[in-house]
Coordinates of C-alpha atoms in Angstrom, one line a residue:
M1 CA 52.7 117.0 133.2
K2 CA 53.9 118.7 130.0
I3 CA 52.8 115.6 128.0
R4 CA 49.3 116.6 128.3
I5 CA 49.9 119.6 125.9
K6 CA 48.3 118.9 122.5
L7 CA 50.6 118.0 119.7
F8 CA 51.2 120.4 116.9
F9 CA 53.8 120.6 114.3
S10 CA 55.2 124.0 113.7
I11 CA 58.4 122.7 112.1
L12 CA 58.9 119.3 110.5
I13 CA 62.6 118.6 110.5
L14 CA 63.4 116.0 108.1
L15 CA 65.8 113.2 107.9
I16 CA 68.6 113.2 110.5
G17 CA 71.9 112.6 108.8
C18 CA 71.1 113.7 105.4
T19 CA 72.0 117.2 104.0
D20 CA 68.9 117.5 101.8
F21 CA 66.5 116.7 104.5
L22 CA 68.1 118.8 107.2
K23 CA 67.8 121.8 104.9
T24 CA 64.2 121.4 104.1
D25 CA 62.2 124.5 104.8
P26 CA 59.6 124.5 107.6
Q27 CA 56.1 123.2 106.5
G28 CA 54.1 125.6 108.4
Q29 CA 51.6 125.1 111.3
L30 CA 49.7 121.9 110.8
I31 CA 46.7 120.7 112.9
E32 CA 45.8 117.2 114.1
A33 CA 42.4 117.2 112.2
S34 CA 44.3 117.5 108.8
F35 CA 47.5 115.9 109.4
P36 CA 48.7 113.2 108.7
V37 CA 46.2 111.8 106.2
S38 CA 48.2 111.1 103.0
S39 CA 51.4 109.0 102.1
S40 CA 53.4 112.3 101.8
D41 CA 52.1 113.2 105.2
A42 CA 53.2 110.0 106.6
L43 CA 56.7 110.7 105.6
L44 CA 56.8 114.2 107.2
A45 CA 55.3 112.8 110.4
T46 CA 57.9 110.0 110.6
N47 CA 60.9 112.3 109.8
A48 CA 59.6 114.7 112.6
V49 CA 60.2 112.2 115.3
Y50 CA 63.8 112.3 114.4
A51 CA 64.0 115.9 115.4
A52 CA 63.9 114.9 119.1
V53 CA 67.3 113.2 119.1
R54 CA 69.0 116.2 117.5
D55 CA 67.4 118.6 120.0
W56 CA 70.1 119.8 122.6
Y57 CA 68.0 118.9 125.4
Y58 CA 67.9 115.2 124.4
N59 CA 71.4 115.1 125.5
S60 CA 70.5 114.5 129.3
G61 CA 69.0 118.1 129.5
G62 CA 71.7 119.7 127.3
Y63 CA 74.9 118.8 129.4
P64 CA 76.7 115.5 129.3
I65 CA 75.9 114.7 132.8
L66 CA 76.0 111.0 132.4
D67 CA 79.8 111.3 131.8
I68 CA 80.2 113.8 134.5
M69 CA 78.5 111.5 137.0
S70 CA 80.9 108.7 136.1
D71 CA 84.6 108.5 136.8
D72 CA 85.4 109.4 133.3
A73 CA 84.8 113.1 133.5
Y74 CA 84.5 116.4 135.5
K75 CA 82.1 119.2 134.9
G76 CA 84.7 121.1 132.8
S77 CA 84.5 124.7 131.3
N78 CA 85.9 127.3 133.6
K79 CA 85.6 127.2 137.3
N80 CA 82.4 129.0 137.9
D81 CA 80.5 128.3 134.6
Q82 CA 77.3 126.4 135.6
L83 CA 78.9 125.3 138.8
A84 CA 75.6 125.4 140.8
T85 CA 73.8 123.3 138.2
V86 CA 76.1 121.1 136.1
G87 CA 78.7 121.0 139.0
A88 CA 76.2 119.2 141.2
Y89 CA 76.7 116.2 139.1
D90 CA 80.3 116.1 139.8
N91 CA 79.7 115.0 143.5
F92 CA 76.0 113.8 143.4
T93 CA 74.6 116.9 145.2
F94 CA 71.9 117.6 142.5
N95 CA 68.3 117.9 143.8
T96 CA 64.6 117.9 142.6
T97 CA 64.8 121.5 141.4
G98 CA 68.1 121.7 139.6
D99 CA 68.4 122.9 136.1
G100 CA 68.3 120.4 133.2
L101 CA 66.4 117.2 134.2
D102 CA 63.1 119.0 133.4
R103 CA 64.3 119.8 130.0
W104 CA 65.5 116.1 129.3
W105 CA 62.3 114.6 130.6
A106 CA 60.1 117.0 128.4
T107 CA 62.1 116.4 125.3
L108 CA 62.0 112.5 125.7
Y109 CA 58.1 112.9 126.0
Q110 CA 58.0 115.4 123.1
G111 CA 59.7 112.8 121.0
I112 CA 57.2 110.0 122.3
K113 CA 54.2 112.3 121.3
W114 CA 55.5 112.7 117.9
A115 CA 56.0 108.9 117.7
N116 CA 52.5 108.3 118.8
V117 CA 51.2 110.4 116.0
V118 CA 52.9 107.9 113.6
T119 CA 51.8 104.7 115.3
E120 CA 48.3 105.9 115.8
K121 CA 47.5 107.8 112.6
V122 CA 50.0 106.8 109.9
S123 CA 49.2 103.2 110.5
V124 CA 45.7 103.7 109.1
I125 CA 46.7 105.9 106.1
P126 CA 45.8 103.9 102.8
M127 CA 49.2 103.7 101.1
D128 CA 51.8 101.0 100.3
T129 CA 51.7 98.6 103.3
T130 CA 55.4 97.9 103.3
L131 CA 56.4 101.5 103.3
R132 CA 53.7 102.3 106.0
N133 CA 55.0 99.5 108.2
R134 CA 58.4 100.8 107.8
Y135 CA 57.5 104.3 108.8
V136 CA 55.6 103.0 112.0
G137 CA 58.6 100.8 112.5
E138 CA 61.0 103.8 112.7
A139 CA 58.7 105.6 115.0
R140 CA 58.4 102.7 117.3
F141 CA 62.2 102.2 117.4
L142 CA 62.6 105.8 118.4
R143 CA 59.9 105.4 120.9
G144 CA 61.6 102.4 122.4
L145 CA 64.9 104.5 122.5
F146 CA 63.1 107.3 124.4
Y147 CA 61.5 105.0 126.9
F148 CA 64.9 103.2 127.5
D149 CA 66.4 106.5 128.3
L150 CA 63.5 107.3 130.7
I151 CA 63.4 103.9 132.5
R152 CA 67.2 103.9 133.0
A153 CA 67.2 107.6 134.4
W154 CA 63.9 107.5 136.5
G155 CA 62.6 104.0 136.7
G156 CA 58.9 103.7 136.3
V157 CA 57.5 106.6 134.3
P158 CA 54.0 107.7 132.8
L159 CA 53.3 105.3 129.9
V160 CA 51.9 107.3 127.0
T161 CA 51.0 105.5 123.8
T162 CA 48.2 107.7 122.4
T163 CA 48.0 111.2 121.0
D164 CA 45.3 112.1 123.6
P165 CA 46.4 110.6 126.9
P166 CA 44.5 111.3 130.3
L167 CA 45.3 114.7 131.9
H168 CA 47.1 113.2 134.9
L169 CA 49.0 110.0 134.7
G170 CA 50.9 108.2 137.4
R171 CA 54.1 105.9 137.1
A172 CA 53.6 102.7 135.4
S173 CA 55.7 99.8 136.6
T174 CA 59.1 99.2 135.2
D175 CA 57.6 95.7 133.9
E176 CA 55.1 97.8 131.9
I177 CA 57.7 100.2 130.5
Y178 CA 59.9 97.3 129.4
S179 CA 57.0 95.5 127.8
L180 CA 56.4 98.4 125.6
I181 CA 60.1 98.9 124.8
F182 CA 60.5 95.3 123.7
S183 CA 57.1 95.4 121.8
D184 CA 58.3 98.6 119.9
L185 CA 61.8 97.2 119.1
H186 CA 60.6 93.6 118.0
Y187 CA 58.1 95.4 115.6
A188 CA 60.9 97.6 114.4
E189 CA 63.2 94.7 113.8
S190 CA 60.6 93.0 111.8
H191 CA 59.6 95.8 109.6
L192 CA 62.8 98.0 109.1
T193 CA 65.2 97.7 106.3
K194 CA 68.8 96.6 106.5
K195 CA 71.4 99.2 106.4
S196 CA 72.7 98.0 103.1
E197 CA 69.2 98.5 101.7
L198 CA 69.0 102.2 102.4
T199 CA 69.4 104.5 99.5
S200 CA 71.7 107.4 99.8
P201 CA 69.0 110.0 100.7
D202 CA 67.7 107.7 103.5
Q203 CA 71.1 107.3 105.3
G204 CA 70.5 107.9 109.0
R205 CA 67.3 106.3 109.3
A206 CA 66.7 103.5 111.8
T207 CA 67.3 100.0 110.5
S208 CA 66.5 96.4 111.5
G209 CA 70.2 96.2 112.7
A210 CA 69.7 99.4 115.0
A211 CA 66.6 97.6 116.6
E212 CA 68.5 94.5 117.3
A213 CA 71.4 96.4 118.7
L214 CA 69.2 98.3 121.0
L215 CA 67.5 95.1 122.1
A216 CA 70.8 93.7 123.0
R217 CA 71.6 96.8 125.1
V218 CA 68.2 96.7 126.9
Y219 CA 68.5 92.9 127.6
L220 CA 72.1 93.5 129.0
F221 CA 70.8 96.2 131.2
Q222 CA 68.1 93.8 132.6
K223 CA 70.8 91.1 132.9
D224 CA 69.1 88.9 130.6
F225 CA 72.3 87.5 129.1
V226 CA 70.7 84.9 126.9
N227 CA 68.7 87.3 124.9
A228 CA 71.6 89.8 124.9
E229 CA 73.7 87.2 123.4
I230 CA 71.2 86.3 120.8
Y231 CA 70.6 90.0 119.7
A232 CA 74.2 91.0 119.6
L233 CA 74.9 88.0 117.5
K234 CA 72.1 88.8 115.0
V235 CA 73.9 92.2 114.4
I236 CA 77.3 90.5 114.3
Q237 CA 76.1 87.7 111.9
S238 CA 74.2 90.1 109.7
N239 CA 77.6 91.2 108.0
E240 CA 76.0 94.8 107.8
Y241 CA 78.7 96.3 110.0
S242 CA 82.4 96.2 110.8
L243 CA 85.0 98.2 112.7
E244 CA 86.5 101.3 111.2
P245 CA 90.1 100.5 110.6
N246 CA 91.1 103.7 112.3
F247 CA 89.7 104.3 115.9
L248 CA 89.4 108.0 115.3
D249 CA 86.9 107.3 112.6
A250 CA 84.5 105.4 114.8
N251 CA 83.3 108.8 116.1
G252 CA 84.9 111.2 113.5
V253 CA 83.8 112.8 110.4
N254 CA 85.4 110.1 108.1
G255 CA 83.0 107.5 109.7
N256 CA 79.7 109.5 109.4
N257 CA 77.2 106.9 108.4
G258 CA 80.1 104.5 108.0
V259 CA 80.7 100.8 108.5
E260 CA 80.7 101.0 112.3
S261 CA 77.8 103.2 112.8
I262 CA 74.6 101.5 113.7
F263 CA 72.5 104.6 114.6
E264 CA 73.8 108.1 114.8
V265 CA 72.4 111.7 115.1
G266 CA 73.3 113.6 111.9
A267 CA 74.0 117.4 111.7
L268 CA 75.1 120.2 109.6
G269 CA 77.9 122.7 110.3
V270 CA 75.6 125.7 111.1
E271 CA 75.0 127.2 114.4
D272 CA 71.2 126.7 114.4
F273 CA 69.1 123.8 115.3
N274 CA 66.5 124.8 112.8
G275 CA 69.1 124.9 110.1
G276 CA 70.3 121.3 110.7
G277 CA 73.0 121.9 113.3
A278 CA 73.4 120.0 116.7
Q279 CA 74.9 121.4 119.7
Y280 CA 76.0 118.3 121.6
A281 CA 79.6 118.7 120.4
N282 CA 79.6 122.5 120.8
T283 CA 78.8 122.1 124.5
Q284 CA 81.9 120.0 124.9
G285 CA 84.2 121.8 122.3
V286 CA 87.5 123.4 123.0
R287 CA 87.3 126.7 125.0
G288 CA 89.5 129.7 124.1
T289 CA 91.7 129.1 121.0
P290 CA 90.4 127.8 118.9
N291 CA 86.9 128.9 119.9
R292 CA 84.9 125.6 119.3
G293 CA 82.5 125.6 122.3
W294 CA 82.1 125.6 126.0
G295 CA 84.4 123.0 127.2
F296 CA 82.2 121.0 129.4
N297 CA 82.6 117.3 130.1
R298 CA 86.5 117.2 130.8
P299 CA 88.1 113.9 130.7
S300 CA 89.2 112.9 134.3
I301 CA 92.7 112.0 135.7
D302 CA 91.4 108.7 136.6
L303 CA 90.3 107.9 133.0
R304 CA 93.6 109.0 131.7
K305 CA 95.6 106.8 134.2
S306 CA 93.4 103.8 133.4
F307 CA 94.5 103.2 129.8
E308 CA 97.1 100.5 129.3
P309 CA 100.6 101.6 128.2
G310 CA 100.7 102.8 124.6
D311 CA 96.9 102.4 124.0
P312 CA 96.2 104.8 121.1
R313 CA 92.7 105.4 122.3
L314 CA 94.0 107.6 125.1
K315 CA 95.0 110.4 122.5
G316 CA 91.8 109.2 120.6
T317 CA 89.8 110.2 123.6
I318 CA 91.5 113.2 125.2
I319 CA 92.6 116.4 123.5
D320 CA 95.5 118.2 125.4
L321 CA 96.7 121.8 125.2
G322 CA 99.6 121.8 122.7
D323 CA 98.0 119.1 120.5
T324 CA 97.5 119.9 116.7
L325 CA 94.4 118.4 115.1
D326 CA 93.5 118.6 111.5
G327 CA 96.2 121.5 111.2
V328 CA 94.7 123.3 114.2
F329 CA 96.8 124.2 117.2
I330 CA 95.1 123.7 120.5
K331 CA 95.9 126.5 122.8
G332 CA 92.8 126.4 125.1
D333 CA 91.8 129.0 127.7
P334 CA 95.1 130.6 128.6
D335 CA 93.9 132.5 131.7
P336 CA 94.9 130.5 134.8
A337 CA 92.5 132.5 136.9
N338 CA 89.6 131.5 134.7
D339 CA 90.6 128.0 133.9
P340 CA 94.0 126.6 135.4
V341 CA 95.9 124.5 133.0
V342 CA 96.5 122.0 136.1
T343 CA 94.7 122.1 139.3
L344 CA 96.3 120.6 142.5
N345 CA 94.8 119.5 145.7
Q346 CA 96.3 120.5 149.1
N347 CA 98.7 117.7 148.9
G348 CA 100.1 118.8 145.6
D349 CA 98.4 115.9 143.7
T350 CA 97.1 116.7 140.2
I351 CA 93.4 116.5 140.4
N352 CA 92.4 118.2 137.0
I353 CA 94.0 119.1 133.8
Q354 CA 92.5 121.5 131.2
C355 CA 91.8 119.1 128.4
Y356 CA 88.8 118.2 126.1
N357 CA 86.8 115.4 124.7
R358 CA 88.4 114.2 121.4
K359 CA 85.5 112.1 120.4
V360 CA 83.3 115.3 119.7
W361 CA 86.1 116.9 117.5
T362 CA 85.1 118.0 114.0
P363 CA 87.7 119.7 111.5
G364 CA 87.5 123.4 111.8
N365 CA 88.6 126.4 114.0
D366 CA 85.3 128.2 114.5
T367 CA 82.2 127.5 116.4
P368 CA 79.8 126.6 113.5
T369 CA 81.9 123.9 112.3
Q370 CA 81.6 122.1 115.6
W371 CA 77.8 121.9 115.2
S372 CA 78.4 119.4 112.5
H373 CA 79.3 116.5 114.7
H374 CA 77.4 113.3 114.1
R375 CA 76.8 111.7 117.6
R376 CA 77.1 107.9 117.5
L377 CA 74.2 106.4 119.7
I378 CA 75.0 102.8 118.8
R379 CA 78.2 101.6 117.2
Y380 CA 79.5 98.2 116.2
A381 CA 82.4 98.0 118.7
D382 CA 79.7 98.4 121.5
V383 CA 77.9 95.4 120.1
L384 CA 81.0 93.3 120.1
L385 CA 81.6 94.0 123.7
M386 CA 78.0 93.3 124.6
A387 CA 78.3 90.0 122.9
A388 CA 81.5 89.3 124.7
E389 CA 79.9 90.3 128.0
A390 CA 76.8 88.2 127.4
M391 CA 78.7 85.1 126.3
N392 CA 81.0 85.3 129.3
E393 CA 78.0 85.3 131.6
N394 CA 76.5 82.5 129.6
G395 CA 79.6 80.3 130.3
K396 CA 81.2 80.7 126.9
P397 CA 84.6 82.4 127.6
A398 CA 86.3 81.4 124.3
D399 CA 83.7 82.9 122.2
A400 CA 83.6 86.0 124.5
L401 CA 87.4 86.4 123.9
T402 CA 86.9 86.4 120.1
Y403 CA 84.8 89.4 120.2
L404 CA 86.7 91.3 122.9
N405 CA 90.0 90.8 121.1
Q406 CA 88.4 92.1 117.8
V407 CA 88.0 95.5 119.7
R408 CA 91.6 95.5 120.9
K409 CA 92.9 94.5 117.6
R410 CA 91.5 97.4 116.0
A411 CA 92.7 99.6 118.8
R412 CA 96.3 98.7 118.5
G413 CA 96.2 99.5 114.8
G414 CA 98.8 96.8 113.9
N415 CA 101.3 97.5 116.7
I416 CA 101.8 94.1 118.2
S417 CA 103.7 95.5 121.0
I418 CA 100.7 97.0 122.6
L419 CA 97.3 95.8 123.7
P420 CA 98.0 92.0 123.5
D421 CA 95.0 89.7 123.2
V422 CA 93.2 88.8 126.5
T423 CA 93.5 85.1 127.1
V424 CA 92.0 84.7 130.7
T425 CA 89.0 82.5 130.8
N426 CA 88.0 82.7 134.5
Q427 CA 84.5 84.2 134.4
S428 CA 85.0 86.9 137.2
L429 CA 88.3 88.1 135.8
L430 CA 87.1 88.1 132.3
R431 CA 84.1 90.1 133.4
D432 CA 86.3 92.7 134.9
K433 CA 88.5 92.8 131.6
I434 CA 85.4 93.3 129.4
L435 CA 84.1 96.1 131.6
L436 CA 87.5 97.8 131.5
E437 CA 87.6 97.4 127.7
R438 CA 84.2 99.0 127.6
R439 CA 85.5 101.9 129.5
H440 CA 88.5 102.5 127.3
E441 CA 86.6 101.9 124.0
L442 CA 83.4 103.8 124.9
A443 CA 85.0 106.5 127.1
M444 CA 83.1 109.9 126.9
E445 CA 80.2 108.4 125.0
G446 CA 77.7 108.3 127.9
E447 CA 77.8 104.7 128.6
R448 CA 80.2 104.5 131.5
F449 CA 77.7 105.5 134.2
W450 CA 75.0 103.0 133.0
D451 CA 77.6 100.2 132.8
L452 CA 78.5 100.9 136.5
I453 CA 74.9 100.9 137.5
R454 CA 73.9 97.8 135.7
T455 CA 76.9 95.7 136.9
G456 CA 76.6 96.9 140.5
N457 CA 79.9 98.6 140.6
A458 CA 78.6 102.1 141.1
A459 CA 78.7 102.2 144.9
I460 CA 82.4 101.0 145.0
I461 CA 83.7 103.1 142.2
L462 CA 81.6 106.2 142.4
G463 CA 81.1 106.2 146.2
P464 CA 84.3 108.4 146.8
L465 CA 82.6 110.8 144.3
G466 CA 79.4 111.1 146.4
F467 CA 77.3 108.4 145.0
T468 CA 74.7 107.2 147.6
P469 CA 73.4 103.6 147.1
G470 CA 69.7 103.3 147.3
K471 CA 69.4 106.8 145.9
N472 CA 71.7 107.7 143.0
E473 CA 70.8 104.6 140.9
L474 CA 68.1 106.8 139.6
L475 CA 67.7 110.6 139.1
P476 CA 65.1 112.7 140.8
I477 CA 62.0 113.6 138.9
H478 CA 61.9 117.4 138.6
Q479 CA 59.7 119.0 141.0
S480 CA 58.0 121.0 138.5
E481 CA 56.7 117.8 136.8
I482 CA 55.5 116.4 140.2
D483 CA 53.7 119.9 140.8
I484 CA 52.0 119.7 137.4
S485 CA 50.8 116.2 138.0
Q486 CA 48.8 117.4 141.0
G487 CA 49.8 114.3 143.0
S488 CA 49.8 111.8 140.2
L489 CA 53.6 111.5 140.3
T490 CA 55.7 110.3 143.2
Q491 CA 59.3 111.1 143.8
N492 CA 62.2 108.7 143.6
P493 CA 63.4 107.3 146.9
N494 CA 65.6 109.5 149.2
Y495 CA 65.2 112.7 147.1
Q496 CA 63.6 115.5 149.0

């Protein structure tokens, strides 16, 4: 496997989300024998772990396939761009040799290797104990995040907790992976600072609230609703976070490192990863005029129709041709042969509209400015909805409604004629209401596919799109990784 490659640091990218850190010059090539050995090295090694989440490949291999596999989105871009690779996620025809999954896997393990340097070597550096424990806590938070991505995508995977792992590793059990995730996140919760305690240069670092929010998400995925409730409420009752008054700011530039952001990936408006830019939003940016990107991840007709009448989040989620955003007119790709404005099926039904993901928009009309988007990995609205879901499952519908309706209240923006409070207390009906609210609040943010998987709704909702039960709950391990492992790795069920 690629994880056998010896760790080296040719570039140490500093703190995500802070301009000064992102502009720091490369530190030169460093070797394991001489790094890290000092408190300043400890800071560099810890900051380097954050580079993995800004890597383009961290985003499910570069393309937002998690949205594309859900009912929220299509491949997007023009008809033929990446059709054989990214297009396969529209209809679940991807296989063990397709492009992208190998890059995602490798990037997650690269981040894990960097985290292991901190947990193994920084932890023994003679320095201030509180600060050292915080650095280790940040690395362990990120390692827990990486392993949670791995286990959701592939199930049991190789478990690597050292900088010098065996040459060939088989798959650990899911119990073993979850045990490490919980150990890492509980350590992080105990040793990280609160968001309010971060100084300005440290904005963007993992916090105790981020660890608690991620714990709630992991427990929810495991259907451990008791613990999911406990950790969601810890975040809520900390009074460290709140909803942005304006829904657009929850993912927009005005909310960067704001009150709703629990953990985000910061970036600068430069068309260069090493210069501090991030390509996640560029991949999905408007094609044509203005030229903001490639236009992948197009919101689906089904998502558009699912919003309640008057829900402002519809326009907060979808950019249509003819819209004007921050003074910029959206013309899009005008060539119907290249990218039809409306695509019809043989019955004349609209099955696709040229539109774009509003949540990755940044002000500007050129490509570099699109690279400055701060991707929110965890935000407070998600925590409120996790609390609502867990409390409903725990037989507390009244409490669940409190948190569900907080999200709806923000969404309606003072317009009492839309999005009335939900009042249903029947557990099954309320469960459906919460899942639908998650769809509308978190659309195009990469959560819908996982929500359908963990709630058992994937076969019903995604079946018409090609989802096969017993197979597509997990992704295939790329054949190149299986070949490199020389038989140590086995493939997921029903993939050839």
